[in-house]
Structures are given as structure tokens and as C-alpha cells.
Short mmCIF file of N, CA and C in Angstrom, two decimals:
data_model
loop_
_atom_site.label_atom_id
_atom_site.label_comp_id
_atom_site.label_asym_id
_atom_site.label_seq_id
_atom_site.Cartn_x
_atom_site.Cartn_y
_atom_site.Cartn_z
N UNK Z 21 -6.48 36.89 36.03
CA UNK Z 21 -5.78 36.23 34.18
C UNK Z 21 -4.76 37.65 34.23
N UNK Z 22 -3.29 37.48 33.69
CA UNK Z 22 -2.81 38.20 32.81
C UNK Z 22 -3.50 38.81 31.78
N UNK Z 23 -3.77 39.89 31.11
CA UNK Z 23 -4.31 40.18 29.65
C UNK Z 23 -2.41 39.95 29.00
N UNK Z 24 -3.03 39.22 27.88
CA UNK Z 24 -1.62 39.12 26.85
C UNK Z 24 -1.77 39.42 26.22
N UNK Z 25 -1.40 40.60 25.43
CA UNK Z 25 -1.36 41.03 23.81
C UNK Z 25 -1.36 39.70 22.64
N UNK Z 26 -0.47 38.58 22.43
CA UNK Z 26 -0.30 38.03 21.67
C UNK Z 26 -1.71 37.04 21.49
N UNK Z 27 -2.23 36.84 22.10
CA UNK Z 27 -3.11 36.07 22.02
C UNK Z 27 -4.27 36.83 20.61
N UNK Z 28 -3.83 38.01 20.53
CA UNK Z 28 -4.65 38.81 19.29
C UNK Z 28 -4.19 38.82 18.12
N UNK Z 29 -2.87 38.36 18.00
CA UNK Z 29 -1.56 38.01 16.82
C UNK Z 29 -2.09 37.07 16.27
N UNK Z 30 -2.57 37.45 14.81
CA UNK Z 30 -2.39 36.22 13.75
C UNK Z 30 -4.24 35.19 14.34
N UNK Z 31 -4.80 35.96 14.27
CA UNK Z 31 -6.27 35.21 14.96
C UNK Z 31 -6.65 34.74 15.82
N UNK Z 32 -5.50 35.10 17.33
CA UNK Z 32 -5.65 33.94 17.75
C UNK Z 32 -4.51 33.04 17.78
N UNK Z 33 -3.70 32.62 17.37
CA UNK Z 33 -3.50 31.54 16.71
C UNK Z 33 -2.05 31.26 16.84
N UNK Z 34 -1.35 33.04 17.59
CA UNK Z 34 0.00 32.87 17.13
C UNK Z 34 0.66 31.93 18.73
N UNK Z 35 -0.05 32.29 20.18
CA UNK Z 35 0.69 31.15 20.71
C UNK Z 35 1.11 30.27 20.08
N UNK Z 36 0.58 29.30 19.28
CA UNK Z 36 0.00 27.89 19.15
C UNK Z 36 1.60 27.72 17.86
N UNK Z 37 1.32 28.51 17.04
CA UNK Z 37 2.43 28.63 15.77
C UNK Z 37 3.85 29.10 16.79
N UNK Z 38 3.25 30.07 17.71
CA UNK Z 38 5.24 30.21 18.49
C UNK Z 38 5.88 29.16 18.45
N UNK Z 39 5.22 27.86 20.09
CA UNK Z 39 5.98 27.03 19.88
C UNK Z 39 6.38 26.09 19.04
N UNK Z 40 5.18 25.89 17.98
CA UNK Z 40 5.85 25.08 16.30
C UNK Z 40 7.33 26.14 16.20
N UNK Z 41 7.40 27.08 15.82
CA UNK Z 41 8.21 27.81 15.77
C UNK Z 41 9.84 27.54 16.01
N UNK Z 42 9.30 27.69 17.44
CA UNK Z 42 10.59 28.08 18.44
C UNK Z 42 11.14 26.71 18.15
N UNK Z 43 10.38 25.82 18.34
CA UNK Z 43 11.42 23.99 18.06
C UNK Z 43 11.48 24.03 16.45
N UNK Z 44 10.56 24.56 15.38
CA UNK Z 44 11.33 23.72 13.83
C UNK Z 44 11.87 24.62 13.41
N UNK Z 45 11.83 25.67 13.71
CA UNK Z 45 12.64 26.88 12.24
C UNK Z 45 13.74 26.86 12.23
N UNK Z 46 14.25 26.36 13.56
CA UNK Z 46 16.05 26.72 13.64
C UNK Z 46 16.35 25.06 12.79
N UNK Z 47 15.77 24.00 13.08
CA UNK Z 47 15.68 23.03 12.43
C UNK Z 47 15.98 23.26 11.05
N UNK Z 48 14.95 23.52 10.48
CA UNK Z 48 14.06 23.87 8.79
C UNK Z 48 16.03 24.89 8.58
N UNK Z 49 16.11 25.79 9.17
CA UNK Z 49 16.97 26.85 8.98
C UNK Z 49 18.20 26.15 9.13
N UNK Z 50 18.75 25.32 9.38
CA UNK Z 50 19.89 24.45 10.08
C UNK Z 50 20.00 23.23 8.77
N UNK Z 51 18.57 22.81 8.82
CA UNK Z 51 19.06 21.51 7.12
C UNK Z 51 19.26 22.50 5.69
N UNK Z 52 18.10 23.57 5.97
CA UNK Z 52 18.94 24.13 4.77
C UNK Z 52 20.05 25.10 4.11
N UNK Z 53 20.78 25.19 5.17
CA UNK Z 53 22.31 26.10 4.94
C UNK Z 53 22.99 24.78 4.41
N UNK Z 54 23.04 23.30 5.63
CA UNK Z 54 23.43 22.11 5.71
C UNK Z 54 23.46 21.29 4.10
N UNK Z 55 22.05 21.89 3.32
CA UNK Z 55 21.48 21.19 2.03
C UNK Z 55 22.86 22.19 0.74
N UNK Z 56 23.26 23.13 0.85
CA UNK Z 56 23.69 24.77 0.60
C UNK Z 56 25.08 24.68 0.21
N UNK Z 57 25.64 23.33 1.38
CA UNK Z 57 26.99 22.81 1.59
C UNK Z 57 27.93 24.25 2.96
N UNK Z 58 26.99 24.64 2.97
CA UNK Z 58 27.61 25.25 4.42
C UNK Z 58 28.33 24.75 5.02
N UNK Z 59 29.48 25.93 5.92
CA UNK Z 59 30.06 24.96 7.31
C UNK Z 59 29.25 24.68 7.73
N UNK Z 60 29.61 23.10 8.81
CA UNK Z 60 28.36 23.59 10.01
C UNK Z 60 28.52 24.57 10.64
N UNK Z 61 29.41 24.83 11.08
CA UNK Z 61 29.56 25.86 12.51
C UNK Z 61 28.42 26.86 12.35
N UNK Z 62 29.01 27.33 10.89
CA UNK Z 62 27.88 29.02 10.02
C UNK Z 62 26.66 28.66 9.89
N UNK Z 63 26.34 27.08 10.25
CA UNK Z 63 24.97 26.60 9.83
C UNK Z 63 24.31 26.96 10.99
N UNK Z 64 25.14 26.03 12.42
CA UNK Z 64 23.90 26.62 13.96
C UNK Z 64 24.37 28.00 14.15
N UNK Z 65 24.92 28.95 13.88
CA UNK Z 65 25.43 30.31 13.75
C UNK Z 65 23.60 30.17 13.15
N UNK Z 66 23.36 30.30 11.83
CA UNK Z 66 22.45 31.06 11.46
C UNK Z 66 20.97 30.49 11.89
N UNK Z 67 21.29 29.18 12.26
CA UNK Z 67 19.98 28.15 12.78
C UNK Z 67 20.03 29.03 14.50
N UNK Z 68 20.66 29.62 14.89
CA UNK Z 68 20.49 30.07 16.42
C UNK Z 68 19.41 31.29 16.29
N UNK Z 69 20.63 32.96 15.15
CA UNK Z 69 19.60 33.96 15.32
C UNK Z 69 18.39 33.45 14.52
N UNK Z 70 18.11 32.32 14.13
CA UNK Z 70 16.55 32.49 13.09
C UNK Z 70 15.47 32.42 14.77
N UNK Z 71 15.47 32.18 15.91
CA UNK Z 71 15.30 32.56 16.93
C UNK Z 71 14.78 33.72 17.15
N UNK Z 72 15.81 34.96 16.99
CA UNK Z 72 15.34 36.37 16.80
C UNK Z 72 13.74 36.97 15.67
N UNK Z 73 14.90 36.45 14.81
CA UNK Z 73 13.05 36.44 13.94
C UNK Z 73 11.62 36.62 14.57
N UNK Z 74 11.78 35.41 15.35
CA UNK Z 74 10.39 35.06 15.82
C UNK Z 74 9.48 35.97 17.08
N UNK Z 75 11.10 36.32 17.75
CA UNK Z 75 11.09 37.22 19.04
C UNK Z 75 10.98 38.84 18.66
N UNK Z 76 11.34 38.99 17.52
CA UNK Z 76 11.52 40.03 17.19
C UNK Z 76 10.02 40.56 16.16
N UNK Z 77 9.44 39.55 15.24
CA UNK Z 77 7.50 39.79 14.57
C UNK Z 77 7.28 39.76 16.10
N UNK Z 78 7.57 39.07 17.55
CA UNK Z 78 6.56 39.08 17.63
C UNK Z 78 6.09 40.39 18.89
N UNK Z 79 7.46 41.05 19.46
CA UNK Z 79 7.42 42.54 19.32
C UNK Z 79 6.62 43.63 19.04
N UNK Z 80 7.19 44.11 17.50
CA UNK Z 80 6.91 43.99 16.40
C UNK Z 80 5.28 44.71 16.46
N UNK Z 81 4.33 43.25 16.13
CA UNK Z 81 3.57 43.39 15.98
C UNK Z 81 2.88 43.64 17.23
N UNK Z 82 3.34 43.45 18.47
CA UNK Z 82 2.76 43.95 19.87
C UNK Z 82 2.33 45.84 20.04
N UNK Z 83 3.78 45.78 19.12
CA UNK Z 83 4.17 47.67 19.59
C UNK Z 83 3.51 48.10 18.57
N UNK Z 84 2.79 47.46 17.52
CA UNK Z 84 1.99 48.57 16.70
C UNK Z 84 -0.14 48.87 16.89
#
């Protein structure tokens, strides 16, 4: 079995949280941006950029 350090993040809950966040976080960001009347194009760009925050968090926590 491959030793994956991501199992140690957030007391072992990270693999499940990551799957849920990758699905729902862009949707939530899009809805928030749409609610505050940002243009559709800008809302979709910000929703896509929210995925990089998940990946950045994981890499930062694994390197520490």
C-alpha cells in the first residue's frame, strides 16, 4: 500500500472532506457571487479558482 500523508490531515477526515469540497465549493462560490450580482463570467472564474485553494491547503499542510 502506498503511504499517503493526506490521511493524517484533519484527524483522518481529509480524504472525505476533500471529495465533498471539490464537488460543492465551486458551486457555493458561484451561488454567492451570483447572489451579489457579479457578472456570470466573473462568477464562473471565481468558482473555478476556488478549486486551487483546496489543492494549496493540502500541499501546504503536507509540507509542514
